[in-house]
Short mmCIF file of C-alpha atoms in Angstrom, two decimals:
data_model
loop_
_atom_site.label_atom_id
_atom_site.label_comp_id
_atom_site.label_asym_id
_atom_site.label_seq_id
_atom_site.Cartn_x
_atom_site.Cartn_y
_atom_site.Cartn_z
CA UNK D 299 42.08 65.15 -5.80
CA UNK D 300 41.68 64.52 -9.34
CA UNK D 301 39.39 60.79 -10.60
CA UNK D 302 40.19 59.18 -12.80
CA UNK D 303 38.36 56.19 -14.75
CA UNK D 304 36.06 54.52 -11.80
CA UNK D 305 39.09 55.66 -8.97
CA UNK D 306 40.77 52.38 -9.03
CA UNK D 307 43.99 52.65 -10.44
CA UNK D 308 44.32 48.93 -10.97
CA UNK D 309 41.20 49.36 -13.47
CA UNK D 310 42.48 51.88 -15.37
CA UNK D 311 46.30 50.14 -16.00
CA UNK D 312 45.72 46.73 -16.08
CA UNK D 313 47.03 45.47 -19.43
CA UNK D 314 44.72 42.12 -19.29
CA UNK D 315 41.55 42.62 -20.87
CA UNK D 316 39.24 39.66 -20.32
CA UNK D 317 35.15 39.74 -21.21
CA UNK D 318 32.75 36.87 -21.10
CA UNK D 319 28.32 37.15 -21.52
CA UNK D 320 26.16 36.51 -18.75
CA UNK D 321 24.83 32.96 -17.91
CA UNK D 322 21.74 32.69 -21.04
CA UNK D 323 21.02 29.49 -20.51
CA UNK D 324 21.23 26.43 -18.32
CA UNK D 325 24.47 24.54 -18.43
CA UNK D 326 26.02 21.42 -16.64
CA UNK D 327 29.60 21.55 -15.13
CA UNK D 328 31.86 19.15 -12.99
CA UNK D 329 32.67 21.99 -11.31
CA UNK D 330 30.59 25.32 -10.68
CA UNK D 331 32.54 28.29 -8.96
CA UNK D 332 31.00 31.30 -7.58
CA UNK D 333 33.27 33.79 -7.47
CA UNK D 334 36.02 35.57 -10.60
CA UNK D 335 38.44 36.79 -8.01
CA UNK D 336 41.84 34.86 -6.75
CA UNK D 337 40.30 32.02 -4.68
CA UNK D 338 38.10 30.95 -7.35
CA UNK D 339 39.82 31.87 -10.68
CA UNK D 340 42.87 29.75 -9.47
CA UNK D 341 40.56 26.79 -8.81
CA UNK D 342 39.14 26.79 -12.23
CA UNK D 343 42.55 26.73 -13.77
CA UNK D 344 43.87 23.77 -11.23
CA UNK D 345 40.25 21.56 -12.56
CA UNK D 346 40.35 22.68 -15.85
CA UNK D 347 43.99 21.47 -16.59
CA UNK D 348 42.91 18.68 -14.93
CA UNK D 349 40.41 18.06 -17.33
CA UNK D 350 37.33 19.24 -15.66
CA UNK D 351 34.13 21.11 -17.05
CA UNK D 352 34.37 24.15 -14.90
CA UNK D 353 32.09 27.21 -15.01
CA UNK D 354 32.36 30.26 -13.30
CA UNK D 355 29.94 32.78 -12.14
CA UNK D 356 31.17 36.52 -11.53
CA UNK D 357 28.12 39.20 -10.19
CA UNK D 358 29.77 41.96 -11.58
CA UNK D 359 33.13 41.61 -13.64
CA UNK D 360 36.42 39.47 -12.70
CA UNK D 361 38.03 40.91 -10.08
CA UNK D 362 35.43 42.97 -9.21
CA UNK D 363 36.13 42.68 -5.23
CA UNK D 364 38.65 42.66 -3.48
CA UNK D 365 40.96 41.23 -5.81
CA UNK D 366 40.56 44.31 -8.14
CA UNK D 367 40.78 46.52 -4.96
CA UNK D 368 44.19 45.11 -3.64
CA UNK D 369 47.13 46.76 -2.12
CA UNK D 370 49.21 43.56 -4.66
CA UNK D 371 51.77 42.33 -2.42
CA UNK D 372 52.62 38.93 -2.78
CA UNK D 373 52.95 38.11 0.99
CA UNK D 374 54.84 34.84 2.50
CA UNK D 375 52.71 33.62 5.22
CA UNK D 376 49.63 35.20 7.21
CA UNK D 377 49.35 38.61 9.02
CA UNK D 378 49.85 36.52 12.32
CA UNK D 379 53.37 35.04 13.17
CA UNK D 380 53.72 32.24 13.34
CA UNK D 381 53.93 30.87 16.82
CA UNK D 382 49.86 32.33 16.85
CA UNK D 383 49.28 30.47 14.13
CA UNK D 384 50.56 27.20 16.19
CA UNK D 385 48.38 28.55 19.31
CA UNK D 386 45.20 29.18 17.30
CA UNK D 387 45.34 25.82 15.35
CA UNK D 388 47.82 23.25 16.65
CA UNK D 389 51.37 21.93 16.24
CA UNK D 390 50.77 19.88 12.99
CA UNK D 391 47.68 21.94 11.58
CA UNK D 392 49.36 25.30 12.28
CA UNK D 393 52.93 23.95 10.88
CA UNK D 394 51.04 22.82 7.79
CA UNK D 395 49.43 26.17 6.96
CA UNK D 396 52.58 27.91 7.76
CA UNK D 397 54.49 25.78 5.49
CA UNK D 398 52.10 26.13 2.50
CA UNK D 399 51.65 29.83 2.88
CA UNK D 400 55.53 30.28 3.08
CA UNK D 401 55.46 29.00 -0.47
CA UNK D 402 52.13 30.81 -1.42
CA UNK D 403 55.07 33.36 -3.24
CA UNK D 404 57.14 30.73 -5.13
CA UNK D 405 53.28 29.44 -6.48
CA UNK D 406 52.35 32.61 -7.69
CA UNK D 407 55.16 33.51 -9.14
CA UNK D 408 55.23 30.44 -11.25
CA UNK D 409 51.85 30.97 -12.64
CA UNK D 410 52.28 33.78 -14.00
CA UNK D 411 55.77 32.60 -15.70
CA UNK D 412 53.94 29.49 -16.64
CA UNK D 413 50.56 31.22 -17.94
CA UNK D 414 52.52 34.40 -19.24
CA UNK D 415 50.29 37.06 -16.91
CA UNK D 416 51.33 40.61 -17.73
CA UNK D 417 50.85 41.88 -14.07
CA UNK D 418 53.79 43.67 -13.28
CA UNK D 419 55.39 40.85 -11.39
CA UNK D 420 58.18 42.02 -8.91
CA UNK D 421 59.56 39.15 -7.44
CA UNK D 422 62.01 42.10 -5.15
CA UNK D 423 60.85 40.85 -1.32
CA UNK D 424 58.72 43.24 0.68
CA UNK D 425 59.64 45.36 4.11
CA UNK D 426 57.23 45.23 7.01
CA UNK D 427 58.25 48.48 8.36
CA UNK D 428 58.84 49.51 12.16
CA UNK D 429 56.49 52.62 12.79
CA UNK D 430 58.23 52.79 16.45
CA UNK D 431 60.37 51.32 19.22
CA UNK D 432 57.77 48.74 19.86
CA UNK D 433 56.77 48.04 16.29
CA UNK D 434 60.92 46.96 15.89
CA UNK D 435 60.59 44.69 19.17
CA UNK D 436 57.66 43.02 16.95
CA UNK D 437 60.00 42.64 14.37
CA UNK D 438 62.30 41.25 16.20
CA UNK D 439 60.38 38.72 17.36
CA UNK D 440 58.97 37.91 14.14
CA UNK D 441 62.45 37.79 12.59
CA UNK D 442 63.34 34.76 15.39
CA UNK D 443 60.04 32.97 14.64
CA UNK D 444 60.52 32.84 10.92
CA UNK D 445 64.49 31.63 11.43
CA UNK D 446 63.58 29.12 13.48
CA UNK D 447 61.34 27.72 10.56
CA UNK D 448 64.13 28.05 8.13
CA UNK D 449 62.45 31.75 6.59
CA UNK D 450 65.05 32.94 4.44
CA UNK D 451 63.88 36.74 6.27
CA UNK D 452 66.46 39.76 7.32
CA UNK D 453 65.87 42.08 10.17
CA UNK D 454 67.41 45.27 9.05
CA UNK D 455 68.58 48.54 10.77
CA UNK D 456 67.15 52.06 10.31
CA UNK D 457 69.62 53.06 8.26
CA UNK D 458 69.48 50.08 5.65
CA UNK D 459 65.60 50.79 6.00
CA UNK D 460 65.91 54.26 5.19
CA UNK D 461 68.13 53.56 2.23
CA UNK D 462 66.04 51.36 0.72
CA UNK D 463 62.98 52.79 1.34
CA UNK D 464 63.96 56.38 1.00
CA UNK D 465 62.69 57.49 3.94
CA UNK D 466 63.55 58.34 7.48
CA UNK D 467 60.62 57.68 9.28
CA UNK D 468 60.65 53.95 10.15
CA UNK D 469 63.72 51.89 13.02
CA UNK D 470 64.06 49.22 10.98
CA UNK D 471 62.37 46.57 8.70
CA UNK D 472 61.93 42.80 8.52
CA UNK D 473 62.60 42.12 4.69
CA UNK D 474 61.80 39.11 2.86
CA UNK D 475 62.86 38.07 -0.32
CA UNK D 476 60.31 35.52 -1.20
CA UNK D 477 57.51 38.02 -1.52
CA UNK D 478 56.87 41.03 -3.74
CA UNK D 479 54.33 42.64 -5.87
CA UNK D 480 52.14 42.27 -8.64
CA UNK D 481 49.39 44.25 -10.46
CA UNK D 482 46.07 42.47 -8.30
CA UNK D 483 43.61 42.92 -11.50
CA UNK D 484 45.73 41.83 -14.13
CA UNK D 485 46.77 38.70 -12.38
CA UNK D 486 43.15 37.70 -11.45
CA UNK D 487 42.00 38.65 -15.21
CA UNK D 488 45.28 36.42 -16.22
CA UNK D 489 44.05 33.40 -14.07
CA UNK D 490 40.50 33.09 -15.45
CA UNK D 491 42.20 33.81 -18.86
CA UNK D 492 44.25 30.86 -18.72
CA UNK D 493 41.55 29.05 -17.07
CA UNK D 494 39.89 29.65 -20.05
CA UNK D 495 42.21 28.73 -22.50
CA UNK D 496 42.72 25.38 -20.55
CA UNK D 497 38.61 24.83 -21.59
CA UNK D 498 36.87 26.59 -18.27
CA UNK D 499 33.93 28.87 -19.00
CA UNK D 500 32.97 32.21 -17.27
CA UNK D 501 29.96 33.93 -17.25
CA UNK D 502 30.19 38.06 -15.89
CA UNK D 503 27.27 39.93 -14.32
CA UNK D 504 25.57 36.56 -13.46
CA UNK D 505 24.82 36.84 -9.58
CA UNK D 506 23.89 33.92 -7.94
CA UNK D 507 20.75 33.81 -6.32
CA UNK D 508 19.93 30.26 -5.36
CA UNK D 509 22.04 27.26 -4.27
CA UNK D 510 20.41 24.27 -3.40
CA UNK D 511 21.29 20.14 -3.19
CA UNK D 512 19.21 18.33 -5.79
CA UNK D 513 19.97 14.61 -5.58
CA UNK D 514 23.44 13.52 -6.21
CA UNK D 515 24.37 17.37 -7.77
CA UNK D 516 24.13 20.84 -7.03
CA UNK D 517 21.60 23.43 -8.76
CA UNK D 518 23.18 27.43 -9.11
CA UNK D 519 20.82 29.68 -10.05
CA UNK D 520 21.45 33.20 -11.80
CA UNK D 521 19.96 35.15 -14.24
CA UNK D 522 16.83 33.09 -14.27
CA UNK D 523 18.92 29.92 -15.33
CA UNK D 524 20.02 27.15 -13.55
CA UNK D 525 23.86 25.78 -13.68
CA UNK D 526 23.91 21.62 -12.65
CA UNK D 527 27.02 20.33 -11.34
CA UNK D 528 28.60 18.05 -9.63
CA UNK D 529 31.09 19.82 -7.06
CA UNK D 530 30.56 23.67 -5.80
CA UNK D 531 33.14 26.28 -4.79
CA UNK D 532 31.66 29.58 -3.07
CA UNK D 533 35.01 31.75 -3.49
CA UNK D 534 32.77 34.87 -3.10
CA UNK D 535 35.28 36.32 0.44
CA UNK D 536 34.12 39.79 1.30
CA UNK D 537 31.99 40.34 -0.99
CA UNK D 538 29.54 37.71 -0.48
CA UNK D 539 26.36 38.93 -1.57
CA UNK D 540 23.01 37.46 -0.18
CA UNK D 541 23.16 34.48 -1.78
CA UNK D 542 19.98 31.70 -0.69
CA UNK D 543 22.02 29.14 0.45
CA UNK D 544 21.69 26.73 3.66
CA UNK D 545 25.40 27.58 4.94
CA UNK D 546 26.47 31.42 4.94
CA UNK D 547 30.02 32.78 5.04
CA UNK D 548 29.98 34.58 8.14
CA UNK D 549 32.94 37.37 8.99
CA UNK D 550 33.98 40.67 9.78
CA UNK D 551 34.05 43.00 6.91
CA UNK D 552 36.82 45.49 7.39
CA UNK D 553 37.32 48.46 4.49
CA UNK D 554 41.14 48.90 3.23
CA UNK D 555 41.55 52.50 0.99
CA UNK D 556 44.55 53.51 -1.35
CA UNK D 557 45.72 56.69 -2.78
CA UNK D 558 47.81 56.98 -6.05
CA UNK D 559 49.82 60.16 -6.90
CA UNK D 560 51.10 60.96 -10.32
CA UNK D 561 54.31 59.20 -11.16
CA UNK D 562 57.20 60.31 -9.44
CA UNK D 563 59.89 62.39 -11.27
CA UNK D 564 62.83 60.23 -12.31
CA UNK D 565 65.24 61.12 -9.85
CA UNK D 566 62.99 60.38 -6.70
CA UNK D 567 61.80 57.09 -8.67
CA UNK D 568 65.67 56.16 -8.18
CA UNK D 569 65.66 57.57 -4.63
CA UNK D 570 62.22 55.68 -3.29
CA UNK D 571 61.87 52.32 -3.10
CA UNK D 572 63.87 51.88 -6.22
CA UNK D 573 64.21 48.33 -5.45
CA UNK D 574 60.50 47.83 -6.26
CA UNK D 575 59.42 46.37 -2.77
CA UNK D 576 56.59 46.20 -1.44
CA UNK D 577 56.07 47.55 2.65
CA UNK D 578 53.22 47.77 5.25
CA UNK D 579 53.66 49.11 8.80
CA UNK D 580 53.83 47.57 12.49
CA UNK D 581 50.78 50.15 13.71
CA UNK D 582 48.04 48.67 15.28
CA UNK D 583 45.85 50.92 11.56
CA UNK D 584 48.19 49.74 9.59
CA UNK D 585 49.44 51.87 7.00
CA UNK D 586 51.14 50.70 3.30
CA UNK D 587 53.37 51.79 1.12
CA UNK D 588 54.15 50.30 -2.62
CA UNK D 589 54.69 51.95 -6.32
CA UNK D 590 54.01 50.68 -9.87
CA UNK D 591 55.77 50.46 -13.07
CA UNK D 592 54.95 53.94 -13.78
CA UNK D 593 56.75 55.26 -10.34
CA UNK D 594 53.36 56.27 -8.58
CA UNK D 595 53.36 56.50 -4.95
CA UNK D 596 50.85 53.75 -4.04
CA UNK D 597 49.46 54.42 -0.10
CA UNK D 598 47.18 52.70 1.74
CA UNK D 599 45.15 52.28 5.23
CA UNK D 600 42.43 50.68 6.88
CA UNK D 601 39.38 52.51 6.03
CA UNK D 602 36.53 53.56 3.93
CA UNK D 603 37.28 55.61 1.19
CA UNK D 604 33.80 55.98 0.43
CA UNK D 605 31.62 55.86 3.59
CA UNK D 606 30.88 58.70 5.91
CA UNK D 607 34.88 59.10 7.07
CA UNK D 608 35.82 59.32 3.11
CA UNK D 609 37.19 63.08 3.73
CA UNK D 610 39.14 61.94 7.05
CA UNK D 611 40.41 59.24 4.87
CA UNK D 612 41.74 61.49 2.55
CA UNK D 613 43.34 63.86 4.77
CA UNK D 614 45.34 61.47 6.88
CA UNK D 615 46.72 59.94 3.39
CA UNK D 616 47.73 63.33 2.51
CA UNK D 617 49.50 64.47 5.47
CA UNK D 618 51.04 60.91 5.95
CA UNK D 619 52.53 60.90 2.51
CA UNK D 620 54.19 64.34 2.86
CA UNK D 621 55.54 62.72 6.36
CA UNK D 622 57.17 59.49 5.30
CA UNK D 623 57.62 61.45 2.10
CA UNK D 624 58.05 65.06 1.95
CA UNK D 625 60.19 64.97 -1.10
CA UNK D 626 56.25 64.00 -2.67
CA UNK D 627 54.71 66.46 -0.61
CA UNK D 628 54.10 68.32 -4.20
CA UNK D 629 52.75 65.16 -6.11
CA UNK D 630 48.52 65.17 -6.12
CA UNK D 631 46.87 61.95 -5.55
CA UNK D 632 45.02 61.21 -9.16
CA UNK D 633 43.43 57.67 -8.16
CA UNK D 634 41.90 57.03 -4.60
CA UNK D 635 39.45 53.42 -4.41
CA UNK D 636 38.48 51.51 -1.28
CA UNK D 637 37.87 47.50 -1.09
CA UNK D 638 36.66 45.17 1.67
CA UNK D 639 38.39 42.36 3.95
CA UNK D 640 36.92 39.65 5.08
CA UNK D 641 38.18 39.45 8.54
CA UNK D 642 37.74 36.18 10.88
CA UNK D 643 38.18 36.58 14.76
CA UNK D 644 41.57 34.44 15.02
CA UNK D 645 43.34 35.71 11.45
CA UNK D 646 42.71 32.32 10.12
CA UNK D 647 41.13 31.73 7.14
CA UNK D 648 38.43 28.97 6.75
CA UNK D 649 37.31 26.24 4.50
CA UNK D 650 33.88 25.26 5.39
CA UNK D 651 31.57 22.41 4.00
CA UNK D 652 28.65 23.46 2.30
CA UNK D 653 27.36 19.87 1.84
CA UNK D 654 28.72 16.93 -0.48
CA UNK D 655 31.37 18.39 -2.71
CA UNK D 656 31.12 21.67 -2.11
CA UNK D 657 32.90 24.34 -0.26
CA UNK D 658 33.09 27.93 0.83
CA UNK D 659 36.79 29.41 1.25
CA UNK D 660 36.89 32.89 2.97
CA UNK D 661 38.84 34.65 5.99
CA UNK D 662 42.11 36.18 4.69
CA UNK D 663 42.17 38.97 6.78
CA UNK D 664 44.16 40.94 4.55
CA UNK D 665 46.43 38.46 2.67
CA UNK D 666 44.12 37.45 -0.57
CA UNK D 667 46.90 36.39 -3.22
CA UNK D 668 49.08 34.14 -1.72
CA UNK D 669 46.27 32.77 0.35
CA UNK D 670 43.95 33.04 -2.13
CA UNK D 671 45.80 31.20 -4.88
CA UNK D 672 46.97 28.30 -3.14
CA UNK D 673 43.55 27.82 -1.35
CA UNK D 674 41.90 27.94 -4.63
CA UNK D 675 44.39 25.38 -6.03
CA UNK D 676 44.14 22.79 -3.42
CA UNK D 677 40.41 22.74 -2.96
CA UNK D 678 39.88 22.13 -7.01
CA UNK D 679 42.55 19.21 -6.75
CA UNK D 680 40.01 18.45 -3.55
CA UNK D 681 36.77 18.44 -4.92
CA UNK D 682 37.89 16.26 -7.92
CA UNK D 683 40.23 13.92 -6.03
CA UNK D 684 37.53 13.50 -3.60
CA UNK D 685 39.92 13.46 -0.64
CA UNK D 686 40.77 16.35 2.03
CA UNK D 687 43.78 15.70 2.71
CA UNK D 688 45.70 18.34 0.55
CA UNK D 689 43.81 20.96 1.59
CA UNK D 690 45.18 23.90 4.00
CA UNK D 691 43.21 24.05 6.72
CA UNK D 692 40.80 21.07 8.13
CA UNK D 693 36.91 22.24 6.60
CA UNK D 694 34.46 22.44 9.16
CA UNK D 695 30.78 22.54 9.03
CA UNK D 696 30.07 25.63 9.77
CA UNK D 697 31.99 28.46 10.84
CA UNK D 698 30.10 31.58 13.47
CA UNK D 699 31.22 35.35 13.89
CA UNK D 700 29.79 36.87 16.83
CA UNK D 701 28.80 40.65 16.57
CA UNK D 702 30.19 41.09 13.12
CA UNK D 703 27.95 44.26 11.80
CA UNK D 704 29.13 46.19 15.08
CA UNK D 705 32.64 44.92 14.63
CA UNK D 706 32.79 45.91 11.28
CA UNK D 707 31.42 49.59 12.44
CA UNK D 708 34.29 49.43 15.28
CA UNK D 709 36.71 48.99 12.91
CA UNK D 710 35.58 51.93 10.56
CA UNK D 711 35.30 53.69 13.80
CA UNK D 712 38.57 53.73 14.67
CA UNK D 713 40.43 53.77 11.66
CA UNK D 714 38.55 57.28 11.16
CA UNK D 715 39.27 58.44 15.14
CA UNK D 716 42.95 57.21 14.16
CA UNK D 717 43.56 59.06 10.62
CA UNK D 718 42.29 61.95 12.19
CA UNK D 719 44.14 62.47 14.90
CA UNK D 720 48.28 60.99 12.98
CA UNK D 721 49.48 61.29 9.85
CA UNK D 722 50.16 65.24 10.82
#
């Protein structure tokens, strides 16, 4: 496998190019945000058009974590249906999520038409694929859930699957045309871009070290300076890093790994998924399946393309390309990156108080730019409204994972057992 760049093909083709110094001084903000990735670069655009002095803190660079490291489809909705979204949370808490995330799509594509984001937006629907008999019942069910809430989704055959996704291996496909696909870097470099331009400030390799309540503000410190403000967002997800603060993001971090093959020759780029959508599979290690503007063969699966499995990893994405693919069978893979998910025991992401004007959004399980983007949104219009009632989910107090580090080794675990026994 040839590497390119770092290995992350997102890196290396993103045509948004943002840089900003790290934190040299101390500085006072309305708004301090943790975090350059979707949750938190969409909530310093929302305050700063508002008029709000934002400031935002980024470890390493924007998009860094897993919004750098994303598969980019622009999903409708969460990875659960959504009758266990109504069981997990309620009738009107669950019909309230549902009915935001539905529209997560129609938000993102608007900001990047509003804030002119050069991320290879494909507004073209996505296919959640059938892997087997069972996987098609799933469907099936799925497809009545979402008609019953007015989803504008299609439940197509094998052969409609086949033509549209140019191969044979799937029994069908749920398709829906609100979702698609974007380029994950560029559009979280274009947020905190036009975040920016609207009067936020960003600081890159600043990591946070301290938070603490001072009076009537908060005090972030990084770099061995101290940012004052009056409302907090921790929008750190997955990659939540130590931080000395009194409430902790607590989940289960799952690892996600792509392969990229050289673009496809022009007569297979017309052949496979020429409609430009975007598809993941009904298996239990979910597999998925995307290209880019340049007609590579984007592939994907749960698991770490850089732990101890890294060479299982590999393997399985080679064998499974050349069987949902074999007309690729003779395309190399030239980028191959991994990225974590923050995983939360009932899919559902959270929004928990930190103290007095400040919050912690995490929990995607999977689903970071819809989620991600109208989270961040509605908890910037939050903290400077001073009212909760806009926001997604109900915040709680405190949110607790059980087992997580032997979870998270579980998951890895089988993902590797998996890849090494299918994909043949």
């Amino acid at each position: 496998m040839t590497s390119r760049a770092d290995g992350n093909l997102w890196r290396a083709s993103s045509a948004v190019h943002v840089e900003a110094p790290p934190l040299r001084a101390d500085a006072d903000a309305d708004l301090v945000i943790i975090g350059g990735g979707f949750t938190g670069n969409a909530a310093a655009l929302e305050a700063a058009r508002r008029g709000a002095s934002v400031i935002v803190l980024e470890a390493e660079s924007v998009g860094h974590g897993g919004s750098g490291r994303n598969v980019g489809l622009v999903n409708a909705g969460l990875w659960l249906p959504p009758n266990d979204v109504v069981a997990q949370m309620g009738k009107e808490a669950g019909q309230k999520l549902i009915g935001l995330l539905a529209d997560a799509p129609r938000l993102v594509w608007s900001l990047i038409e509003r804030e002119n984001i050069g991320c290879e937006a494909t507004p073209n629907g996505t296919l959640h694929l059938a892997h087997s008999a069972a996987g098609l019942r799933n469907l099936e069910e799925r497809h009545r859930q979402g008609v019953e809430l007015g989803a504008p989704v299609q439940l197509l055959d094998a052969a409609e699957t086949a033509r549209r996704t140019g191969s044979r291996a799937f029994y069908g496909s749920l398709f829906d045309p609100r979702a698609g696909t974007i380029q994950p870097l560029s559009y979280a470099r274009g947020l905190v871009c036009a975040a920016i331009r609207a009067g936020a400030r960003l600081h890159e390799q600043t990591a946070v070290s301290r938070v603490e309540r001072v009076g009537d503000h908060w005090q972030v410190m990084a770099n061995g300076h101290t940012v004052r403000a009056g409302s907090l967002l921790l929008a750190t997800n997955a990659y939540f890093n130590g931080i000395d603060i009194a409430v902790r993001p607590q989940f289960v971090a799952v690892n996600y790994c792509q392969f990229a093959t050289a673009p496809m020759p022009k007569p297979l780029r017309a052949e496979i998924l020429s409609g430009g959508e975007g598809c993941w599979d009904t298996a239990l290690v979910m597999s998925s399946f995307r290209t880019d503007r340049e007609g590579r063969m984007i592939l994907g699966g749960i698991g770490d393309a850089g732990g101890r499995g890294a060479a299982v990893h590999a393997g399985w994405a080679r064998r499974k390309l050349r069987q949902v693919y074999p007309q690729l069978a003779g395309l190399t893979f030239e980028y191959s990156w991994h990225g974590r998910i923050a995983m939360t025991s009932d899919h559902i992401p959270k929004i928990v108080r930190l103290g007095p004007s400040a919050y912690a959004c995490f929990g995607y399980s999977g689903r970071g730019i819809g989620p991600g983007t109208v989270f961040g949104t509605r908890v910037a219009a939050s903290l400077l409204d001073g009212c909760e009632n806009g926001l997604p989910v109900a915040p709680v107090d405190n949110h607790r994972e059980r087992l997580t580090a032997v979870r998270a080794v579980y998951y890895e675990s089988g993902a590797v057992l998996v890849h090494a026994l299918t994909g043949a």
